[in-house]
mmCIF file of C-alpha atoms in Angstrom:
data_model
loop_
_atom_site.group_PDB
_atom_site.id
_atom_site.type_symbol
_atom_site.label_atom_id
_atom_site.label_comp_id
_atom_site.label_asym_id
_atom_site.label_seq_id
_atom_site.Cartn_x
_atom_site.Cartn_y
_atom_site.Cartn_z
ATOM 1 C CA UNK A 1 -56.033 25.028 84.790
ATOM 2 C CA UNK A 2 -58.147 24.266 87.841
ATOM 3 C CA UNK A 3 -61.829 24.810 87.072
ATOM 4 C CA UNK A 4 -64.567 24.279 89.437
ATOM 5 C CA UNK A 5 -66.504 22.268 86.488
ATOM 6 C CA UNK A 6 -63.399 20.246 85.574
ATOM 7 C CA UNK A 7 -63.611 16.520 84.906
ATOM 8 C CA UNK A 8 -61.094 13.564 84.658
ATOM 9 C CA UNK A 9 -61.343 12.748 80.902
ATOM 10 C CA UNK A 10 -57.962 14.462 80.346
ATOM 11 C CA UNK A 11 -56.443 11.587 82.744
ATOM 12 C CA UNK A 12 -58.384 8.726 81.736
ATOM 13 C CA UNK A 13 -59.031 9.283 78.052
ATOM 14 C CA UNK A 14 -56.127 11.330 77.030
ATOM 15 C CA UNK A 15 -53.611 10.190 79.705
ATOM 16 C CA UNK A 16 -52.459 13.728 80.999
ATOM 17 C CA UNK A 17 -50.802 13.982 84.082
ATOM 18 C CA UNK A 18 -53.087 15.578 86.716
ATOM 19 C CA UNK A 19 -52.155 16.466 89.985
ATOM 20 C CA UNK A 20 -53.630 14.759 92.823
ATOM 21 C CA UNK A 21 -56.769 16.380 94.468
ATOM 22 C CA UNK A 22 -57.003 18.951 91.556
ATOM 23 C CA UNK A 23 -59.988 19.514 89.445
ATOM 24 C CA UNK A 24 -58.519 20.332 86.116
ATOM 25 C CA UNK A 25 -60.857 21.541 83.563
ATOM 26 C CA UNK A 26 -58.419 23.009 80.918
ATOM 27 C CA UNK A 27 -55.326 22.134 79.490
ATOM 28 C CA UNK A 28 -53.513 25.099 77.535
ATOM 29 C CA UNK A 29 -51.534 23.293 74.962
ATOM 30 C CA UNK A 30 -50.040 25.952 73.082
ATOM 31 C CA UNK A 31 -50.204 29.376 74.623
ATOM 32 C CA UNK A 32 -48.369 32.586 74.903
ATOM 33 C CA UNK A 33 -50.410 34.467 77.703
ATOM 34 C CA UNK A 34 -50.028 36.251 80.834
ATOM 35 C CA UNK A 35 -51.375 33.531 82.493
ATOM 36 C CA UNK A 36 -49.462 30.571 80.964
ATOM 37 C CA UNK A 37 -46.951 30.396 78.354
ATOM 38 C CA UNK A 38 -46.015 27.043 76.606
ATOM 39 C CA UNK A 39 -42.546 25.630 76.959
ATOM 40 C CA UNK A 40 -40.501 23.896 74.246
ATOM 41 C CA UNK A 41 -39.978 20.215 74.821
ATOM 42 C CA UNK A 42 -37.411 19.256 72.192
ATOM 43 C CA UNK A 43 -35.019 20.787 69.546
ATOM 44 C CA UNK A 44 -32.553 23.491 69.705
ATOM 45 C CA UNK A 45 -34.800 25.783 71.602
ATOM 46 C CA UNK A 46 -35.584 23.221 74.226
ATOM 47 C CA UNK A 47 -36.471 25.179 77.586
ATOM 48 C CA UNK A 48 -37.529 28.168 75.997
ATOM 49 C CA UNK A 49 -40.888 29.672 76.413
ATOM 50 C CA UNK A 50 -43.229 30.324 73.509
ATOM 51 C CA UNK A 51 -42.980 34.085 74.280
ATOM 52 C CA UNK A 52 -39.216 33.789 74.107
ATOM 53 C CA UNK A 53 -39.622 32.496 70.707
ATOM 54 C CA UNK A 54 -41.811 35.247 69.628
ATOM 55 C CA UNK A 55 -39.196 37.695 70.829
ATOM 56 C CA UNK A 56 -36.065 35.997 69.024
ATOM 57 C CA UNK A 57 -37.834 35.421 65.698
ATOM 58 C CA UNK A 58 -41.564 36.750 65.390
ATOM 59 C CA UNK A 59 -41.510 36.750 61.659
ATOM 60 C CA UNK A 60 -40.139 33.363 61.031
ATOM 61 C CA UNK A 61 -42.562 31.743 63.530
ATOM 62 C CA UNK A 62 -45.873 33.285 62.400
ATOM 63 C CA UNK A 63 -45.304 33.826 58.607
ATOM 64 C CA UNK A 64 -47.099 36.507 56.301
ATOM 65 C CA UNK A 65 -50.523 35.809 57.443
ATOM 66 C CA UNK A 66 -50.441 36.022 60.815
ATOM 67 C CA UNK A 67 -49.850 38.899 63.229
ATOM 68 C CA UNK A 68 -49.187 39.206 66.992
ATOM 69 C CA UNK A 69 -51.774 40.228 69.299
ATOM 70 C CA UNK A 70 -51.984 43.995 70.478
ATOM 71 C CA UNK A 71 -49.266 43.245 73.047
ATOM 72 C CA UNK A 72 -46.943 41.605 70.885
ATOM 73 C CA UNK A 73 -47.864 38.009 71.804
ATOM 74 C CA UNK A 74 -48.412 34.702 69.742
ATOM 75 C CA UNK A 75 -52.036 35.242 68.096
ATOM 76 C CA UNK A 76 -53.813 31.635 68.977
ATOM 77 C CA UNK A 77 -54.261 29.885 71.949
ATOM 78 C CA UNK A 78 -55.111 25.737 71.925
ATOM 79 C CA UNK A 79 -56.859 24.487 74.858
ATOM 80 C CA UNK A 80 -58.301 20.944 75.716
ATOM 81 C CA UNK A 81 -61.501 21.529 77.733
ATOM 82 C CA UNK A 82 -62.595 18.632 80.101
ATOM 83 C CA UNK A 83 -65.976 19.489 81.527
ATOM 84 C CA UNK A 84 -67.726 17.218 83.942
ATOM 85 C CA UNK A 85 -70.526 19.732 84.851
ATOM 86 C CA UNK A 86 -72.263 22.334 82.485
ATOM 87 C CA UNK A 87 -70.170 25.512 82.057
ATOM 88 C CA UNK A 88 -71.467 28.800 82.541
ATOM 89 C CA UNK A 89 -73.932 30.638 79.614
ATOM 90 C CA UNK A 90 -71.291 32.959 78.559
ATOM 91 C CA UNK A 91 -70.193 35.316 75.458
ATOM 92 C CA UNK A 92 -66.661 36.799 74.505
ATOM 93 C CA UNK A 93 -66.360 40.423 73.313
ATOM 94 C CA UNK A 94 -64.948 41.183 69.710
ATOM 95 C CA UNK A 95 -61.866 43.013 69.117
ATOM 96 C CA UNK A 96 -63.633 46.487 68.799
ATOM 97 C CA UNK A 97 -65.655 46.108 72.216
ATOM 98 C CA UNK A 98 -62.795 44.627 73.906
ATOM 99 C CA UNK A 99 -60.651 47.612 73.227
ATOM 100 C CA UNK A 100 -63.470 50.142 73.871
ATOM 101 C CA UNK A 101 -63.859 48.489 77.370
ATOM 102 C CA UNK A 102 -60.539 48.510 78.021
ATOM 103 C CA UNK A 103 -59.780 44.749 78.471
ATOM 104 C CA UNK A 104 -56.262 43.593 78.861
ATOM 105 C CA UNK A 105 -56.851 41.050 76.028
ATOM 106 C CA UNK A 106 -58.506 41.294 72.693
ATOM 107 C CA UNK A 107 -61.806 39.803 71.675
ATOM 108 C CA UNK A 108 -62.333 36.042 71.220
ATOM 109 C CA UNK A 109 -63.642 33.947 68.381
ATOM 110 C CA UNK A 110 -63.364 30.354 68.918
ATOM 111 C CA UNK A 111 -63.967 26.587 67.629
ATOM 112 C CA UNK A 112 -64.417 23.611 69.151
ATOM 113 C CA UNK A 113 -63.921 20.210 67.831
ATOM 114 C CA UNK A 114 -65.485 17.323 70.200
ATOM 115 C CA UNK A 115 -63.051 14.633 71.258
ATOM 116 C CA UNK A 116 -65.247 12.626 73.458
ATOM 117 C CA UNK A 117 -68.384 12.857 75.537
ATOM 118 C CA UNK A 118 -69.913 10.995 78.288
ATOM 119 C CA UNK A 119 -73.551 10.753 79.191
ATOM 120 C CA UNK A 120 -76.262 13.078 77.614
ATOM 121 C CA UNK A 121 -73.922 16.062 76.954
ATOM 122 C CA UNK A 122 -75.380 18.845 75.108
ATOM 123 C CA UNK A 123 -74.012 22.412 73.250
ATOM 124 C CA UNK A 124 -76.060 25.539 73.956
ATOM 125 C CA UNK A 125 -75.033 27.857 70.890
ATOM 126 C CA UNK A 126 -76.725 30.938 69.902
ATOM 127 C CA UNK A 127 -79.938 32.615 70.995
ATOM 128 C CA UNK A 128 -83.209 31.451 69.336
ATOM 129 C CA UNK A 129 -85.056 33.857 66.693
ATOM 130 C CA UNK A 130 -86.937 36.624 68.448
ATOM 131 C CA UNK A 131 -85.007 37.037 71.641
ATOM 132 C CA UNK A 132 -84.549 40.464 72.142
ATOM 133 C CA UNK A 133 -82.017 42.373 74.541
ATOM 134 C CA UNK A 134 -85.088 43.393 76.808
ATOM 135 C CA UNK A 135 -86.391 39.748 77.052
ATOM 136 C CA UNK A 136 -83.076 38.564 78.154
ATOM 137 C CA UNK A 137 -81.853 41.537 80.305
ATOM 138 C CA UNK A 138 -85.182 40.978 82.162
ATOM 139 C CA UNK A 139 -84.402 37.159 82.720
ATOM 140 C CA UNK A 140 -80.848 37.766 83.810
ATOM 141 C CA UNK A 141 -81.871 40.505 86.251
ATOM 142 C CA UNK A 142 -84.412 38.246 87.833
ATOM 143 C CA UNK A 143 -81.840 35.270 88.127
ATOM 144 C CA UNK A 144 -83.572 33.177 85.644
ATOM 145 C CA UNK A 145 -82.097 30.628 83.477
ATOM 146 C CA UNK A 146 -81.537 31.635 79.975
ATOM 147 C CA UNK A 147 -80.924 28.324 78.349
ATOM 148 C CA UNK A 148 -84.459 28.164 77.170
ATOM 149 C CA UNK A 149 -83.573 31.055 74.781
ATOM 150 C CA UNK A 150 -80.837 29.129 73.209
ATOM 151 C CA UNK A 151 -80.321 26.450 70.514
ATOM 152 C CA UNK A 152 -79.178 23.362 72.125
ATOM 153 C CA UNK A 153 -77.363 20.513 70.365
ATOM 154 C CA UNK A 154 -76.390 17.057 71.428
ATOM 155 C CA UNK A 155 -72.741 16.408 71.621
ATOM 156 C CA UNK A 156 -71.333 13.723 69.214
ATOM 157 C CA UNK A 157 -67.703 12.879 68.799
ATOM 158 C CA UNK A 158 -65.940 14.288 65.561
ATOM 159 C CA UNK A 159 -68.397 17.135 65.358
ATOM 160 C CA UNK A 160 -67.277 20.780 65.219
ATOM 161 C CA UNK A 161 -68.582 24.078 66.514
ATOM 162 C CA UNK A 162 -67.588 27.628 65.239
ATOM 163 C CA UNK A 163 -68.242 30.268 67.980
ATOM 164 C CA UNK A 164 -67.667 33.657 66.658
ATOM 165 C CA UNK A 165 -67.459 36.667 69.195
ATOM 166 C CA UNK A 166 -70.794 38.086 70.363
ATOM 167 C CA UNK A 167 -72.600 34.431 70.568
ATOM 168 C CA UNK A 168 -74.133 33.378 73.511
ATOM 169 C CA UNK A 169 -72.834 29.596 74.188
ATOM 170 C CA UNK A 170 -72.056 26.940 77.079
ATOM 171 C CA UNK A 171 -70.539 23.722 76.949
ATOM 172 C CA UNK A 172 -72.432 20.714 78.770
ATOM 173 C CA UNK A 173 -71.079 18.400 81.324
ATOM 174 C CA UNK A 174 -69.489 15.394 79.925
ATOM 175 C CA UNK A 175 -67.941 16.854 76.855
ATOM 176 C CA UNK A 176 -64.156 16.733 76.153
ATOM 177 C CA UNK A 177 -63.163 19.105 73.515
ATOM 178 C CA UNK A 178 -60.392 20.611 71.659
ATOM 179 C CA UNK A 179 -60.763 24.687 71.537
ATOM 180 C CA UNK A 180 -58.622 26.924 69.022
ATOM 181 C CA UNK A 181 -59.260 30.611 69.705
ATOM 182 C CA UNK A 182 -57.917 34.029 69.761
ATOM 183 C CA UNK A 183 -55.305 34.641 72.289
ATOM 184 C CA UNK A 184 -57.543 36.184 74.907
ATOM 185 C CA UNK A 185 -58.996 34.971 78.252
ATOM 186 C CA UNK A 186 -61.907 37.267 78.365
ATOM 187 C CA UNK A 187 -65.294 35.944 79.250
ATOM 188 C CA UNK A 188 -68.586 37.515 80.090
ATOM 189 C CA UNK A 189 -70.643 35.307 82.371
ATOM 190 C CA UNK A 190 -74.434 35.586 81.961
ATOM 191 C CA UNK A 191 -75.850 32.802 83.969
ATOM 192 C CA UNK A 192 -74.025 30.158 86.403
ATOM 193 C CA UNK A 193 -76.757 27.933 87.779
ATOM 194 C CA UNK A 194 -76.259 29.861 90.894
ATOM 195 C CA UNK A 195 -73.000 28.083 91.422
ATOM 196 C CA UNK A 196 -70.494 28.650 94.426
ATOM 197 C CA UNK A 197 -66.841 28.789 94.180
ATOM 198 C CA UNK A 198 -64.569 26.876 96.678
ATOM 199 C CA UNK A 199 -65.055 29.602 99.261
ATOM 200 C CA UNK A 200 -68.676 29.314 99.025
ATOM 201 C CA UNK A 201 -69.369 32.500 97.094
ATOM 202 C CA UNK A 202 -71.441 32.915 94.293
ATOM 203 C CA UNK A 203 -69.235 33.329 90.902
ATOM 204 C CA UNK A 204 -69.331 36.698 89.499
ATOM 205 C CA UNK A 205 -71.549 37.619 86.849
ATOM 206 C CA UNK A 206 -70.854 40.279 83.985
ATOM 207 C CA UNK A 207 -74.505 40.696 82.757
ATOM 208 C CA UNK A 208 -74.040 44.371 81.672
ATOM 209 C CA UNK A 209 -70.882 43.697 79.553
ATOM 210 C CA UNK A 210 -72.371 40.605 78.340
ATOM 211 C CA UNK A 211 -75.287 42.268 76.825
ATOM 212 C CA UNK A 212 -73.245 44.677 75.075
ATOM 213 C CA UNK A 213 -71.274 41.874 73.593
ATOM 214 C CA UNK A 214 -74.221 39.532 72.425
ATOM 215 C CA UNK A 215 -75.400 39.796 68.868
ATOM 216 C CA UNK A 216 -79.005 39.334 68.555
ATOM 217 C CA UNK A 217 -79.407 39.398 65.079
ATOM 218 C CA UNK A 218 -77.348 36.274 63.712
ATOM 219 C CA UNK A 219 -78.803 33.310 61.758
ATOM 220 C CA UNK A 220 -79.431 30.143 63.594
ATOM 221 C CA UNK A 221 -76.145 28.474 64.813
ATOM 222 C CA UNK A 222 -75.321 24.573 64.199
ATOM 223 C CA UNK A 223 -72.522 22.214 63.908
ATOM 224 C CA UNK A 224 -70.251 22.735 61.129
ATOM 225 C CA UNK A 225 -70.569 20.670 58.029
ATOM 226 C CA UNK A 226 -67.112 19.511 57.192
ATOM 227 C CA UNK A 227 -66.011 19.875 53.403
ATOM 228 C CA UNK A 228 -63.529 17.413 52.127
ATOM 229 C CA UNK A 229 -60.809 17.298 49.548
ATOM 230 C CA UNK A 230 -57.751 14.878 48.961
ATOM 231 C CA UNK A 231 -54.063 16.332 48.589
ATOM 232 C CA UNK A 232 -51.452 13.893 47.446
ATOM 233 C CA UNK A 233 -53.198 11.022 49.184
ATOM 234 C CA UNK A 234 -53.990 12.662 52.494
ATOM 235 C CA UNK A 235 -57.692 13.552 53.336
ATOM 236 C CA UNK A 236 -58.608 17.016 54.425
ATOM 237 C CA UNK A 237 -61.751 17.790 56.352
ATOM 238 C CA UNK A 238 -62.203 21.539 56.266
ATOM 239 C CA UNK A 239 -63.773 22.390 59.809
ATOM 240 C CA UNK A 240 -63.742 26.182 60.107
ATOM 241 C CA UNK A 241 -62.006 29.276 58.557
ATOM 242 C CA UNK A 242 -62.033 32.953 59.536
ATOM 243 C CA UNK A 243 -59.596 35.890 59.546
ATOM 244 C CA UNK A 244 -58.011 34.709 62.913
ATOM 245 C CA UNK A 245 -57.614 30.981 62.178
ATOM 246 C CA UNK A 246 -58.588 27.837 59.933
ATOM 247 C CA UNK A 247 -59.113 24.212 61.260
ATOM 248 C CA UNK A 248 -58.741 20.921 59.406
ATOM 249 C CA UNK A 249 -59.031 17.399 60.434
ATOM 250 C CA UNK A 250 -56.567 15.493 58.433
ATOM 251 C CA UNK A 251 -56.200 11.768 57.719
ATOM 252 C CA UNK A 252 -52.353 11.635 56.358
ATOM 253 C CA UNK A 253 -53.064 8.380 54.711
ATOM 254 C CA UNK A 254 -49.407 7.452 55.316
ATOM 255 C CA UNK A 255 -48.097 11.017 54.651
ATOM 256 C CA UNK A 256 -49.158 14.652 54.177
ATOM 257 C CA UNK A 257 -46.538 17.128 52.767
ATOM 258 C CA UNK A 258 -46.606 20.675 53.334
ATOM 259 C CA UNK A 259 -44.791 23.215 50.896
ATOM 260 C CA UNK A 260 -46.227 26.412 52.344
ATOM 261 C CA UNK A 261 -43.186 27.939 53.860
ATOM 262 C CA UNK A 262 -43.492 31.413 54.972
ATOM 263 C CA UNK A 263 -47.339 31.604 54.970
ATOM 264 C CA UNK A 264 -48.421 30.691 58.389
ATOM 265 C CA UNK A 265 -47.304 28.570 61.338
ATOM 266 C CA UNK A 266 -49.234 25.089 62.045
ATOM 267 C CA UNK A 267 -50.386 23.801 65.228
ATOM 268 C CA UNK A 268 -51.177 20.148 65.165
ATOM 269 C CA UNK A 269 -52.984 18.051 67.794
ATOM 270 C CA UNK A 270 -52.716 14.181 67.605
ATOM 271 C CA UNK A 271 -56.246 12.678 67.837
ATOM 272 C CA UNK A 272 -55.674 8.890 67.550
ATOM 273 C CA UNK A 273 -52.407 7.436 67.410
ATOM 274 C CA UNK A 274 -48.616 8.581 67.154
ATOM 275 C CA UNK A 275 -47.876 10.520 64.205
ATOM 276 C CA UNK A 276 -44.592 11.740 63.135
ATOM 277 C CA UNK A 277 -43.557 15.174 62.039
ATOM 278 C CA UNK A 278 -40.396 15.026 59.600
ATOM 279 C CA UNK A 279 -38.530 18.280 58.363
ATOM 280 C CA UNK A 280 -35.497 19.987 58.062
ATOM 281 C CA UNK A 281 -33.436 16.972 58.928
ATOM 282 C CA UNK A 282 -35.389 16.280 62.404
ATOM 283 C CA UNK A 283 -38.087 14.114 63.524
ATOM 284 C CA UNK A 284 -40.821 14.538 66.232
ATOM 285 C CA UNK A 285 -43.186 11.942 67.392
ATOM 286 C CA UNK A 286 -46.671 13.010 68.449
ATOM 287 C CA UNK A 287 -48.970 10.834 70.510
ATOM 288 C CA UNK A 288 -52.654 10.914 71.171
ATOM 289 C CA UNK A 289 -53.517 14.263 72.726
ATOM 290 C CA UNK A 290 -50.186 16.072 72.276
ATOM 291 C CA UNK A 291 -49.593 19.255 70.468
ATOM 292 C CA UNK A 292 -46.761 20.568 68.274
ATOM 293 C CA UNK A 293 -46.125 24.156 66.982
ATOM 294 C CA UNK A 294 -44.443 24.130 63.342
ATOM 295 C CA UNK A 295 -42.788 27.711 62.556
ATOM 296 C CA UNK A 296 -43.866 29.255 59.255
ATOM 297 C CA UNK A 297 -40.139 29.197 58.505
ATOM 298 C CA UNK A 298 -40.110 25.765 58.258
ATOM 299 C CA UNK A 299 -38.961 24.323 54.855
ATOM 300 C CA UNK A 300 -40.940 21.473 53.347
ATOM 301 C CA UNK A 301 -42.139 19.160 55.913
ATOM 302 C CA UNK A 302 -44.314 16.357 56.475
ATOM 303 C CA UNK A 303 -46.504 14.193 58.815
ATOM 304 C CA UNK A 304 -46.408 10.436 58.599
ATOM 305 C CA UNK A 305 -48.607 7.992 60.215
ATOM 306 C CA UNK A 306 -52.139 6.600 59.862
ATOM 307 C CA UNK A 307 -53.704 8.308 62.845
ATOM 308 C CA UNK A 308 -55.889 11.706 62.141
ATOM 309 C CA UNK A 309 -54.710 15.112 63.561
ATOM 310 C CA UNK A 310 -56.267 18.564 63.925
ATOM 311 C CA UNK A 311 -54.233 21.469 61.968
ATOM 312 C CA UNK A 312 -54.673 24.851 62.877
ATOM 313 C CA UNK A 313 -52.993 27.750 60.899
ATOM 314 C CA UNK A 314 -53.992 31.391 59.660
ATOM 315 C CA UNK A 315 -55.025 31.405 56.187
ATOM 316 C CA UNK A 316 -55.241 33.538 53.108
ATOM 317 C CA UNK A 317 -58.927 32.924 52.986
ATOM 318 C CA UNK A 318 -59.166 33.349 49.086
ATOM 319 C CA UNK A 319 -56.058 31.291 48.328
ATOM 320 C CA UNK A 320 -56.096 28.601 50.997
ATOM 321 C CA UNK A 321 -59.767 27.978 51.432
ATOM 322 C CA UNK A 322 -62.036 29.399 48.609
ATOM 323 C CA UNK A 323 -59.747 28.199 45.533
ATOM 324 C CA UNK A 324 -59.048 24.695 46.647
ATOM 325 C CA UNK A 325 -62.849 24.067 47.743
ATOM 326 C CA UNK A 326 -64.051 25.516 44.540
ATOM 327 C CA UNK A 327 -61.713 23.531 42.616
ATOM 328 C CA UNK A 328 -63.118 20.580 44.239
ATOM 329 C CA UNK A 329 -66.633 21.549 42.986
ATOM 330 C CA UNK A 330 -67.942 23.224 46.329
ATOM 331 C CA UNK A 331 -70.357 25.864 45.767
ATOM 332 C CA UNK A 332 -69.814 29.248 47.350
ATOM 333 C CA UNK A 333 -72.560 29.040 50.041
ATOM 334 C CA UNK A 334 -71.466 25.928 51.274
ATOM 335 C CA UNK A 335 -67.759 27.253 51.552
ATOM 336 C CA UNK A 336 -69.284 30.292 53.500
ATOM 337 C CA UNK A 337 -70.823 28.222 56.172
ATOM 338 C CA UNK A 338 -67.188 27.404 57.668
ATOM 339 C CA UNK A 339 -67.170 30.953 58.810
ATOM 340 C CA UNK A 340 -70.229 30.175 61.002
ATOM 341 C CA UNK A 341 -73.601 32.087 60.987
ATOM 342 C CA UNK A 342 -72.823 35.472 62.353
ATOM 343 C CA UNK A 343 -73.701 38.409 59.818
ATOM 344 C CA UNK A 344 -69.958 39.345 60.122
ATOM 345 C CA UNK A 345 -68.565 36.102 58.551
ATOM 346 C CA UNK A 346 -65.365 36.747 57.122
ATOM 347 C CA UNK A 347 -65.494 33.852 54.480
ATOM 348 C CA UNK A 348 -68.908 34.789 53.262
ATOM 349 C CA UNK A 349 -67.582 38.165 52.683
ATOM 350 C CA UNK A 350 -64.761 37.036 50.924
ATOM 351 C CA UNK A 351 -66.808 34.316 48.746
ATOM 352 C CA UNK A 352 -69.324 37.254 47.848
ATOM 353 C CA UNK A 353 -66.270 39.620 46.885
ATOM 354 C CA UNK A 354 -64.704 37.224 44.802
ATOM 355 C CA UNK A 355 -68.171 36.286 43.147
ATOM 356 C CA UNK A 356 -68.365 39.964 42.236
ATOM 357 C CA UNK A 357 -65.098 40.142 40.516
ATOM 358 C CA UNK A 358 -65.235 36.730 38.946
#
């Protein structure tokens, strides 16, 4: 996807084929959206779009934990983001607000994992304590830079950031990220550095909608603290978890077996070197920077190789996140932080509920 702030790390770092003369800021790796849909490369459904697969066997693809979007599409979208310049300071609505405003997509909660960085790249995430709607609105209407009202973090490779709907945020120039998100392309720009598009026009801002979407009462945001456990020789780093998705970084240690048929699909993104997926009599090689979608109906399958990869799926928060982490000795408050610092943290609610009934 062309973006005014795009860079060239997708080509230089990940070896992506980028059209000459195009400024590419996003690569939509796994997508079923009106703006783009992924196409199957290999196997019996080669040439089919993800949307066509959804129409053929929605239940087999999604599993029991996942549900379609309101218009029957795949629930998640995986992007690679290559930012040569700072992105706008922006916010995404939650599901309720998106529906109330008549938006074509759902709300958008997302999570970033830093694949690389160049220069003094930073992440802006969340408003500082004491910033009110009145103060922020005055600054925005006067055309002021609101970055000073936000928490700022240096970007380091391997870090993760959970971005709940309603959280003000911006990706700094020089960052190369993997982003998993709800399948939505709704963004409200609050401030854009007076940047002009290719036609010389100031890019549109969405101050009124953005202020309606913002949450001013949330706790201080910070990079996620991964929680680690070992499963049959594979090291799993839990990076984030909410009702929409969970994210793990997996070091397979030669092999990671999956035996959760029927629960959720898995989206895998290879991070370092070639990994191999084996299952149902088939083999698929996944080079660095490439993604695969494994349907929920797949019988037992495994990932072979030494390279790390990201694993995204739709969890049962109690069975898939809380139980295994508690069994490895993690306290409830540490598990809950995987759901971010929003007051509507799904995981914190689930932890508290289970504590009451334990």
